[in-house]
mmCIF file with all atom_site columns, C-alpha atoms in Angstrom:
data_model
loop_
_atom_site.group_PDB
_atom_site.id
_atom_site.type_symbol
_atom_site.label_atom_id
_atom_site.label_alt_id
_atom_site.label_comp_id
_atom_site.label_asym_id
_atom_site.label_entity_id
_atom_site.label_seq_id
_atom_site.pdbx_PDB_ins_code
_atom_site.Cartn_x
_atom_site.Cartn_y
_atom_site.Cartn_z
_atom_site.occupancy
_atom_site.B_iso_or_equiv
_atom_site.pdbx_formal_charge
_atom_site.auth_seq_id
_atom_site.auth_comp_id
_atom_site.auth_asym_id
_atom_site.auth_atom_id
_atom_site.pdbx_PDB_model_num
ATOM 1   C CA . MET A 1 1   ? -18.579 -39.852 -24.938 1.00 71.00 ? 572 MET A CA 1
ATOM 2   C CA . GLU A 1 2   ? -17.210 -42.900 -23.180 1.00 75.00 ? 573 GLU A CA 1
ATOM 3   C CA . ASN A 1 3   ? -16.403 -40.890 -20.044 1.00 75.00 ? 574 ASN A CA 1
ATOM 4   C CA . ILE A 1 4   ? -19.847 -39.299 -20.012 1.00 73.00 ? 575 ILE A CA 1
ATOM 5   C CA . ALA A 1 5   ? -21.551 -42.654 -20.464 1.00 74.00 ? 576 ALA A CA 1
ATOM 6   C CA . SER A 1 6   ? -19.388 -44.251 -17.793 1.00 81.00 ? 577 SER A CA 1
ATOM 7   C CA . ASN A 1 7   ? -19.967 -41.435 -15.285 1.00 76.00 ? 578 ASN A CA 1
ATOM 8   C CA . ALA A 1 8   ? -23.706 -41.566 -15.962 1.00 78.00 ? 579 ALA A CA 1
ATOM 9   C CA . SER A 1 9   ? -23.733 -45.374 -15.670 1.00 86.00 ? 580 SER A CA 1
ATOM 10  C CA . THR A 1 10  ? -25.164 -45.757 -19.130 1.00 84.00 ? 581 THR A CA 1
ATOM 11  C CA . THR A 1 11  ? -24.030 -46.480 -22.680 1.00 82.00 ? 582 THR A CA 1
ATOM 12  C CA . LYS A 1 12  ? -22.728 -44.176 -25.397 1.00 77.00 ? 583 LYS A CA 1
ATOM 13  C CA . ARG A 1 13  ? -25.790 -45.089 -27.442 1.00 78.00 ? 584 ARG A CA 1
ATOM 14  C CA . MET A 1 14  ? -28.114 -43.844 -24.661 1.00 79.00 ? 585 MET A CA 1
ATOM 15  C CA . VAL A 1 15  ? -26.165 -40.589 -24.351 1.00 74.00 ? 586 VAL A CA 1
ATOM 16  C CA . VAL A 1 16  ? -26.511 -39.957 -28.080 1.00 76.00 ? 587 VAL A CA 1
ATOM 17  C CA . TYR A 1 17  ? -30.189 -40.948 -27.931 1.00 74.00 ? 588 TYR A CA 1
ATOM 18  C CA . HIS A 1 18  ? -30.845 -38.465 -25.123 1.00 77.00 ? 589 HIS A CA 1
ATOM 19  C CA . TYR A 1 19  ? -28.958 -35.544 -26.725 1.00 76.00 ? 590 TYR A CA 1
ATOM 20  C CA . LYS A 1 20  ? -29.847 -36.500 -30.319 1.00 81.00 ? 591 LYS A CA 1
ATOM 21  C CA . THR A 1 21  ? -26.363 -35.776 -31.729 1.00 83.00 ? 592 THR A CA 1
ATOM 22  C CA . LYS A 1 22  ? -22.789 -35.553 -30.522 1.00 83.00 ? 593 LYS A CA 1
ATOM 23  C CA . GLU A 1 23  ? -22.769 -31.972 -31.744 1.00 87.00 ? 594 GLU A CA 1
ATOM 24  C CA . ALA A 1 24  ? -25.767 -31.053 -29.568 1.00 87.00 ? 595 ALA A CA 1
ATOM 25  C CA . LEU A 1 25  ? -24.044 -32.576 -26.545 1.00 86.00 ? 596 LEU A CA 1
ATOM 26  C CA . TYR A 1 26  ? -20.835 -30.707 -27.366 1.00 89.00 ? 597 TYR A CA 1
ATOM 27  C CA . MET A 1 27  ? -22.789 -27.429 -27.578 1.00 91.00 ? 598 MET A CA 1
ATOM 28  C CA . LEU A 1 28  ? -24.296 -28.053 -24.135 1.00 89.00 ? 599 LEU A CA 1
ATOM 29  C CA . VAL A 1 29  ? -20.861 -28.777 -22.692 1.00 90.00 ? 600 VAL A CA 1
ATOM 30  C CA . LEU A 1 30  ? -19.467 -25.612 -24.278 1.00 94.00 ? 601 LEU A CA 1
ATOM 31  C CA . GLU A 1 31  ? -22.296 -23.553 -22.792 1.00 94.00 ? 602 GLU A CA 1
ATOM 32  C CA . HIS A 1 32  ? -21.828 -25.276 -19.430 1.00 93.00 ? 603 HIS A CA 1
ATOM 33  C CA . VAL A 1 33  ? -18.117 -24.475 -19.137 1.00 95.00 ? 604 VAL A CA 1
ATOM 34  C CA . TYR A 1 34  ? -18.625 -20.832 -20.059 1.00 96.00 ? 605 TYR A CA 1
ATOM 35  C CA . ARG A 1 35  ? -21.509 -20.540 -17.626 1.00 96.00 ? 606 ARG A CA 1
ATOM 36  C CA . GLY A 1 36  ? -19.211 -21.957 -14.930 1.00 96.00 ? 607 GLY A CA 1
ATOM 37  C CA . ILE A 1 37  ? -16.456 -19.382 -15.310 1.00 97.00 ? 608 ILE A CA 1
ATOM 38  C CA . ARG A 1 38  ? -18.881 -16.474 -15.598 1.00 97.00 ? 609 ARG A CA 1
ATOM 39  C CA . GLN A 1 39  ? -20.760 -17.622 -12.475 1.00 97.00 ? 610 GLN A CA 1
ATOM 40  C CA . HIS A 1 40  ? -17.462 -17.900 -10.643 1.00 97.00 ? 611 HIS A CA 1
ATOM 41  C CA . GLU A 1 41  ? -16.678 -14.268 -11.542 1.00 97.00 ? 612 GLU A CA 1
ATOM 42  C CA . LEU A 1 42  ? -20.095 -13.021 -10.476 1.00 96.00 ? 613 LEU A CA 1
ATOM 43  C CA . GLU A 1 43  ? -19.761 -14.706 -7.082  1.00 97.00 ? 614 GLU A CA 1
ATOM 44  C CA . LEU A 1 44  ? -16.663 -12.614 -6.337  1.00 97.00 ? 615 LEU A CA 1
ATOM 45  C CA . ASP A 1 45  ? -18.833 -9.575  -5.500  1.00 95.00 ? 616 ASP A CA 1
ATOM 46  C CA . LEU A 1 46  ? -16.285 -7.225  -7.041  1.00 97.00 ? 617 LEU A CA 1
ATOM 47  C CA . SER A 1 47  ? -18.590 -4.210  -6.950  1.00 96.00 ? 618 SER A CA 1
ATOM 48  C CA . SER A 1 48  ? -18.119 -4.026  -3.173  1.00 96.00 ? 619 SER A CA 1
ATOM 49  C CA . LEU A 1 49  ? -14.334 -3.615  -3.494  1.00 98.00 ? 620 LEU A CA 1
ATOM 50  C CA . PRO A 1 50  ? -12.269 -0.555  -4.381  1.00 98.00 ? 621 PRO A CA 1
ATOM 51  C CA . PRO A 1 51  ? -11.318 -0.699  -8.099  1.00 98.00 ? 622 PRO A CA 1
ATOM 52  C CA . ALA A 1 52  ? -7.656  -1.752  -7.735  1.00 98.00 ? 623 ALA A CA 1
ATOM 53  C CA . GLU A 1 53  ? -8.581  -4.440  -5.186  1.00 98.00 ? 624 GLU A CA 1
ATOM 54  C CA . ALA A 1 54  ? -11.331 -5.638  -7.520  1.00 98.00 ? 625 ALA A CA 1
ATOM 55  C CA . ILE A 1 55  ? -8.815  -6.061  -10.360 1.00 98.00 ? 626 ILE A CA 1
ATOM 56  C CA . VAL A 1 56  ? -6.463  -7.984  -8.068  1.00 98.00 ? 627 VAL A CA 1
ATOM 57  C CA . LYS A 1 57  ? -9.234  -10.264 -6.842  1.00 98.00 ? 628 LYS A CA 1
ATOM 58  C CA . LEU A 1 58  ? -10.533 -10.846 -10.387 1.00 98.00 ? 629 LEU A CA 1
ATOM 59  C CA . VAL A 1 59  ? -7.088  -11.735 -11.749 1.00 98.00 ? 630 VAL A CA 1
ATOM 60  C CA . GLU A 1 60  ? -6.275  -14.041 -8.833  1.00 98.00 ? 631 GLU A CA 1
ATOM 61  C CA . ALA A 1 61  ? -9.669  -15.765 -9.018  1.00 98.00 ? 632 ALA A CA 1
ATOM 62  C CA . SER A 1 62  ? -9.421  -16.120 -12.805 1.00 98.00 ? 633 SER A CA 1
ATOM 63  C CA . PHE A 1 63  ? -5.935  -17.577 -12.541 1.00 98.00 ? 634 PHE A CA 1
ATOM 64  C CA . ASP A 1 64  ? -7.025  -20.010 -9.839  1.00 98.00 ? 635 ASP A CA 1
ATOM 65  C CA . PHE A 1 65  ? -10.136 -20.991 -11.815 1.00 98.00 ? 636 PHE A CA 1
ATOM 66  C CA . HIS A 1 66  ? -8.122  -21.771 -14.927 1.00 97.00 ? 637 HIS A CA 1
ATOM 67  C CA . VAL A 1 67  ? -5.506  -23.763 -12.999 1.00 96.00 ? 638 VAL A CA 1
ATOM 68  C CA . SER A 1 68  ? -8.162  -25.791 -11.188 1.00 96.00 ? 639 SER A CA 1
ATOM 69  C CA . HIS A 1 69  ? -10.364 -26.290 -14.282 1.00 96.00 ? 640 HIS A CA 1
ATOM 70  C CA . PRO A 1 70  ? -8.066  -27.474 -17.079 1.00 95.00 ? 641 PRO A CA 1
ATOM 71  C CA . GLU A 1 71  ? -11.124 -28.954 -18.797 1.00 93.00 ? 642 GLU A CA 1
ATOM 72  C CA . PHE A 1 72  ? -12.241 -25.377 -19.484 1.00 95.00 ? 643 PHE A CA 1
ATOM 73  C CA . ILE A 1 73  ? -8.999  -24.735 -21.364 1.00 95.00 ? 644 ILE A CA 1
ATOM 74  C CA . ARG A 1 74  ? -9.299  -28.025 -23.261 1.00 94.00 ? 645 ARG A CA 1
ATOM 75  C CA . ILE A 1 75  ? -12.822 -27.309 -24.492 1.00 94.00 ? 646 ILE A CA 1
ATOM 76  C CA . VAL A 1 76  ? -12.009 -23.701 -25.416 1.00 95.00 ? 647 VAL A CA 1
ATOM 77  C CA . SER A 1 77  ? -8.859  -24.862 -27.217 1.00 94.00 ? 648 SER A CA 1
ATOM 78  C CA . THR A 1 78  ? -10.875 -27.482 -29.076 1.00 94.00 ? 649 THR A CA 1
ATOM 79  C CA . GLU A 1 79  ? -13.407 -24.862 -30.114 1.00 95.00 ? 650 GLU A CA 1
ATOM 80  C CA . ASN A 1 80  ? -10.602 -22.617 -31.324 1.00 95.00 ? 651 ASN A CA 1
ATOM 81  C CA . MET A 1 81  ? -9.152  -25.483 -33.370 1.00 95.00 ? 652 MET A CA 1
ATOM 82  C CA . LEU A 1 82  ? -12.634 -25.779 -34.887 1.00 95.00 ? 653 LEU A CA 1
ATOM 83  C CA . ARG A 1 83  ? -12.403 -22.034 -35.664 1.00 96.00 ? 654 ARG A CA 1
ATOM 84  C CA . GLY A 1 84  ? -15.370 -21.212 -33.437 1.00 95.00 ? 655 GLY A CA 1
ATOM 85  C CA . ARG A 1 85  ? -17.732 -23.373 -35.449 1.00 95.00 ? 656 ARG A CA 1
ATOM 86  C CA . PHE A 1 86  ? -20.065 -24.264 -32.578 1.00 94.00 ? 657 PHE A CA 1
ATOM 87  C CA . ILE A 1 87  ? -19.733 -21.163 -30.446 1.00 95.00 ? 658 ILE A CA 1
ATOM 88  C CA . ARG A 1 88  ? -21.050 -19.117 -33.380 1.00 94.00 ? 659 ARG A CA 1
ATOM 89  C CA . GLN A 1 89  ? -24.111 -21.360 -33.556 1.00 92.00 ? 660 GLN A CA 1
ATOM 90  C CA . SER A 1 90  ? -24.966 -20.991 -29.884 1.00 91.00 ? 661 SER A CA 1
ATOM 91  C CA . THR A 1 91  ? -27.829 -18.674 -29.073 1.00 88.00 ? 662 THR A CA 1
ATOM 92  C CA . SER A 1 92  ? -26.811 -18.367 -25.427 1.00 93.00 ? 663 SER A CA 1
ATOM 93  C CA . ILE A 1 93  ? -23.006 -18.335 -25.124 1.00 94.00 ? 664 ILE A CA 1
ATOM 94  C CA . ARG A 1 94  ? -22.678 -14.723 -26.224 1.00 93.00 ? 665 ARG A CA 1
ATOM 95  C CA . GLU A 1 95  ? -25.321 -13.727 -23.668 1.00 94.00 ? 666 GLU A CA 1
ATOM 96  C CA . ILE A 1 96  ? -23.657 -15.795 -20.922 1.00 95.00 ? 667 ILE A CA 1
ATOM 97  C CA . ASN A 1 97  ? -20.343 -14.064 -21.572 1.00 96.00 ? 668 ASN A CA 1
ATOM 98  C CA . LYS A 1 98  ? -21.611 -10.477 -21.496 1.00 96.00 ? 669 LYS A CA 1
ATOM 99  C CA . THR A 1 99  ? -20.984 -10.398 -17.770 1.00 96.00 ? 670 THR A CA 1
ATOM 100 C CA . ALA A 1 100 ? -17.223 -10.828 -18.351 1.00 97.00 ? 671 ALA A CA 1
ATOM 101 C CA . LEU A 1 101 ? -17.150 -7.368  -19.897 1.00 97.00 ? 672 LEU A CA 1
ATOM 102 C CA . THR A 1 102 ? -19.859 -5.656  -17.856 1.00 97.00 ? 673 THR A CA 1
ATOM 103 C CA . LEU A 1 103 ? -18.082 -6.683  -14.668 1.00 97.00 ? 674 LEU A CA 1
ATOM 104 C CA . LEU A 1 104 ? -14.814 -5.191  -15.932 1.00 98.00 ? 675 LEU A CA 1
ATOM 105 C CA . GLU A 1 105 ? -16.544 -2.096  -17.308 1.00 98.00 ? 676 GLU A CA 1
ATOM 106 C CA . ASP A 1 106 ? -17.899 -1.369  -13.844 1.00 98.00 ? 677 ASP A CA 1
ATOM 107 C CA . ILE A 1 107 ? -14.489 -1.785  -12.220 1.00 98.00 ? 678 ILE A CA 1
ATOM 108 C CA . LEU A 1 108 ? -12.764 0.321   -14.860 1.00 98.00 ? 679 LEU A CA 1
ATOM 109 C CA . GLU A 1 109 ? -15.357 3.076   -14.660 1.00 98.00 ? 680 GLU A CA 1
ATOM 110 C CA . ARG A 1 110 ? -15.004 3.274   -10.892 1.00 98.00 ? 681 ARG A CA 1
ATOM 111 C CA . GLY A 1 111 ? -11.212 3.366   -11.273 1.00 98.00 ? 682 GLY A CA 1
ATOM 112 C CA . LYS A 1 112 ? -11.407 6.114   -13.869 1.00 98.00 ? 683 LYS A CA 1
ATOM 113 C CA . GLN A 1 113 ? -13.751 8.161   -11.708 1.00 98.00 ? 684 GLN A CA 1
ATOM 114 C CA . SER A 1 114 ? -11.271 7.815   -8.831  1.00 97.00 ? 685 SER A CA 1
ATOM 115 C CA . HIS A 1 115 ? -8.461  8.924   -11.180 1.00 97.00 ? 686 HIS A CA 1
ATOM 116 C CA . LEU A 1 116 ? -6.624  5.647   -10.560 1.00 97.00 ? 687 LEU A CA 1
ATOM 117 C CA . PHE A 1 117 ? -7.071  4.053   -13.972 1.00 98.00 ? 688 PHE A CA 1
ATOM 118 C CA . LYS A 1 118 ? -6.097  5.205   -17.439 1.00 98.00 ? 689 LYS A CA 1
ATOM 119 C CA . GLU A 1 119 ? -8.951  6.746   -19.397 1.00 97.00 ? 690 GLU A CA 1
ATOM 120 C CA . ASP A 1 120 ? -8.258  4.563   -22.420 1.00 97.00 ? 691 ASP A CA 1
ATOM 121 C CA . ALA A 1 121 ? -8.342  1.229   -20.523 1.00 98.00 ? 692 ALA A CA 1
ATOM 122 C CA . GLN A 1 122 ? -10.979 -0.940  -22.189 1.00 98.00 ? 693 GLN A CA 1
ATOM 123 C CA . ALA A 1 123 ? -12.772 -3.908  -20.647 1.00 98.00 ? 694 ALA A CA 1
ATOM 124 C CA . ARG A 1 124 ? -12.263 -6.139  -23.682 1.00 98.00 ? 695 ARG A CA 1
ATOM 125 C CA . ASP A 1 125 ? -8.511  -5.488  -23.635 1.00 98.00 ? 696 ASP A CA 1
ATOM 126 C CA . VAL A 1 126 ? -8.231  -6.149  -19.905 1.00 98.00 ? 697 VAL A CA 1
ATOM 127 C CA . HIS A 1 127 ? -10.248 -9.349  -20.298 1.00 98.00 ? 698 HIS A CA 1
ATOM 128 C CA . ARG A 1 128 ? -7.988  -10.495 -23.145 1.00 98.00 ? 699 ARG A CA 1
ATOM 129 C CA . LEU A 1 129 ? -4.895  -9.708  -21.103 1.00 98.00 ? 700 LEU A CA 1
ATOM 130 C CA . ILE A 1 130 ? -6.117  -11.619 -18.043 1.00 98.00 ? 701 ILE A CA 1
ATOM 131 C CA . SER A 1 131 ? -7.327  -14.536 -20.162 1.00 97.00 ? 702 SER A CA 1
ATOM 132 C CA . SER A 1 132 ? -4.068  -14.790 -22.066 1.00 96.00 ? 703 SER A CA 1
ATOM 133 C CA . LEU A 1 133 ? -1.976  -15.083 -18.911 1.00 96.00 ? 704 LEU A CA 1
ATOM 134 C CA . CYS A 1 134 ? -4.369  -17.538 -17.269 1.00 96.00 ? 705 CYS A CA 1
ATOM 135 C CA . VAL A 1 135 ? -4.767  -19.721 -20.350 1.00 96.00 ? 706 VAL A CA 1
ATOM 136 C CA . HIS A 1 136 ? -1.039  -19.768 -21.071 1.00 95.00 ? 707 HIS A CA 1
ATOM 137 C CA . GLN A 1 137 ? -0.350  -21.052 -17.558 1.00 94.00 ? 708 GLN A CA 1
ATOM 138 C CA . VAL A 1 138 ? -2.541  -24.103 -18.145 1.00 94.00 ? 709 VAL A CA 1
ATOM 139 C CA . ALA A 1 139 ? -2.312  -24.713 -21.891 1.00 94.00 ? 710 ALA A CA 1
ATOM 140 C CA . ASN A 1 140 ? 1.472   -24.492 -22.087 1.00 92.00 ? 711 ASN A CA 1
ATOM 141 C CA . GLN A 1 141 ? 2.491   -25.740 -18.669 1.00 91.00 ? 712 GLN A CA 1
ATOM 142 C CA . TYR A 1 142 ? 4.109   -28.927 -19.926 1.00 91.00 ? 713 TYR A CA 1
ATOM 143 C CA . THR A 1 143 ? 6.077   -27.534 -22.870 1.00 93.00 ? 714 THR A CA 1
ATOM 144 C CA . PHE A 1 144 ? 7.039   -24.281 -21.126 1.00 91.00 ? 715 PHE A CA 1
ATOM 145 C CA . GLY A 1 145 ? 7.863   -26.203 -17.982 1.00 89.00 ? 716 GLY A CA 1
ATOM 146 C CA . ALA A 1 146 ? 10.026  -28.746 -19.792 1.00 90.00 ? 717 ALA A CA 1
ATOM 147 C CA . LEU A 1 147 ? 11.938  -26.025 -21.604 1.00 93.00 ? 718 LEU A CA 1
ATOM 148 C CA . PHE A 1 148 ? 12.368  -23.329 -18.983 1.00 93.00 ? 719 PHE A CA 1
ATOM 149 C CA . GLU A 1 149 ? 11.493  -24.434 -15.466 1.00 90.00 ? 720 GLU A CA 1
ATOM 150 C CA . ASN A 1 150 ? 12.576  -26.661 -12.624 1.00 88.00 ? 721 ASN A CA 1
ATOM 151 C CA . PRO A 1 151 ? 10.067  -29.546 -12.242 1.00 86.00 ? 722 PRO A CA 1
ATOM 152 C CA . ASP A 1 152 ? 10.626  -29.541 -8.473  1.00 87.00 ? 723 ASP A CA 1
ATOM 153 C CA . GLU A 1 153 ? 9.274   -25.990 -8.141  1.00 91.00 ? 724 GLU A CA 1
ATOM 154 C CA . VAL A 1 154 ? 5.886   -26.217 -9.877  1.00 89.00 ? 725 VAL A CA 1
ATOM 155 C CA . ASP A 1 155 ? 3.938   -24.720 -6.971  1.00 92.00 ? 726 ASP A CA 1
ATOM 156 C CA . LEU A 1 156 ? 6.392   -21.842 -6.565  1.00 93.00 ? 727 LEU A CA 1
ATOM 157 C CA . GLN A 1 157 ? 6.302   -21.131 -10.279 1.00 93.00 ? 728 GLN A CA 1
ATOM 158 C CA . THR A 1 158 ? 2.500   -21.216 -10.384 1.00 94.00 ? 729 THR A CA 1
ATOM 159 C CA . ALA A 1 159 ? 2.373   -18.733 -7.497  1.00 96.00 ? 730 ALA A CA 1
ATOM 160 C CA . HIS A 1 160 ? 4.936   -16.551 -9.287  1.00 96.00 ? 731 HIS A CA 1
ATOM 161 C CA . TYR A 1 161 ? 2.915   -16.491 -12.519 1.00 96.00 ? 732 TYR A CA 1
ATOM 162 C CA . ARG A 1 162 ? -0.276  -15.754 -10.592 1.00 97.00 ? 733 ARG A CA 1
ATOM 163 C CA . GLN A 1 163 ? 1.393   -12.719 -9.036  1.00 98.00 ? 734 GLN A CA 1
ATOM 164 C CA . LEU A 1 164 ? 2.851   -11.744 -12.397 1.00 97.00 ? 735 LEU A CA 1
ATOM 165 C CA . ALA A 1 165 ? -0.643  -11.780 -13.915 1.00 98.00 ? 736 ALA A CA 1
ATOM 166 C CA . VAL A 1 166 ? -1.838  -9.424  -11.165 1.00 98.00 ? 737 VAL A CA 1
ATOM 167 C CA . GLN A 1 167 ? 1.115   -7.066  -11.699 1.00 98.00 ? 738 GLN A CA 1
ATOM 168 C CA . VAL A 1 168 ? 0.653   -6.971  -15.463 1.00 98.00 ? 739 VAL A CA 1
ATOM 169 C CA . ALA A 1 169 ? -3.084  -6.265  -15.202 1.00 98.00 ? 740 ALA A CA 1
ATOM 170 C CA . LEU A 1 170 ? -2.543  -3.505  -12.651 1.00 98.00 ? 741 LEU A CA 1
ATOM 171 C CA . ARG A 1 171 ? 0.229   -1.906  -14.694 1.00 98.00 ? 742 ARG A CA 1
ATOM 172 C CA . TYR A 1 172 ? -2.030  -1.933  -17.723 1.00 98.00 ? 743 TYR A CA 1
ATOM 173 C CA . VAL A 1 173 ? -4.938  -0.139  -16.036 1.00 98.00 ? 744 VAL A CA 1
ATOM 174 C CA . MET A 1 174 ? -3.208  2.121   -13.495 1.00 98.00 ? 745 MET A CA 1
ATOM 175 C CA . LYS A 1 175 ? -2.176  5.697   -14.304 1.00 96.00 ? 746 LYS A CA 1
#
């Protein structure tokens, strides 16, 4: 609240007055961050690419989005700690996020028709796989890095994990 008030050059009291409750403001922020990642995916124009290239571009763009938007991970993590309390109340978040699966369904269908992708590859599973690798990179970077990585090679390691995410996704969907 303090950051929002400061960035808006106002007071916390005025922010609460405008949004009525902290919970209402939180819901708007939650909707905003999900809208941001889904819009980012839609702007990739994946339907114009061959299926395997579309998967590669989606994974790379998702990875890059997560790395460059750690606030997305923080808000999603917070909502998970709250056991999805607010996301379940939202009338629009589910609708906003439909494109995550419809985008993948289109890619997978084109890949199956071309006999490149496994028939049993499911959009929800691919989305979960991509999300898990992207989220892990951001959410666990400090603990994983402290335990297993050289602090002088952060950029190299990030590039490695980005490529690993692409390889894993392709191996999952390809015949």
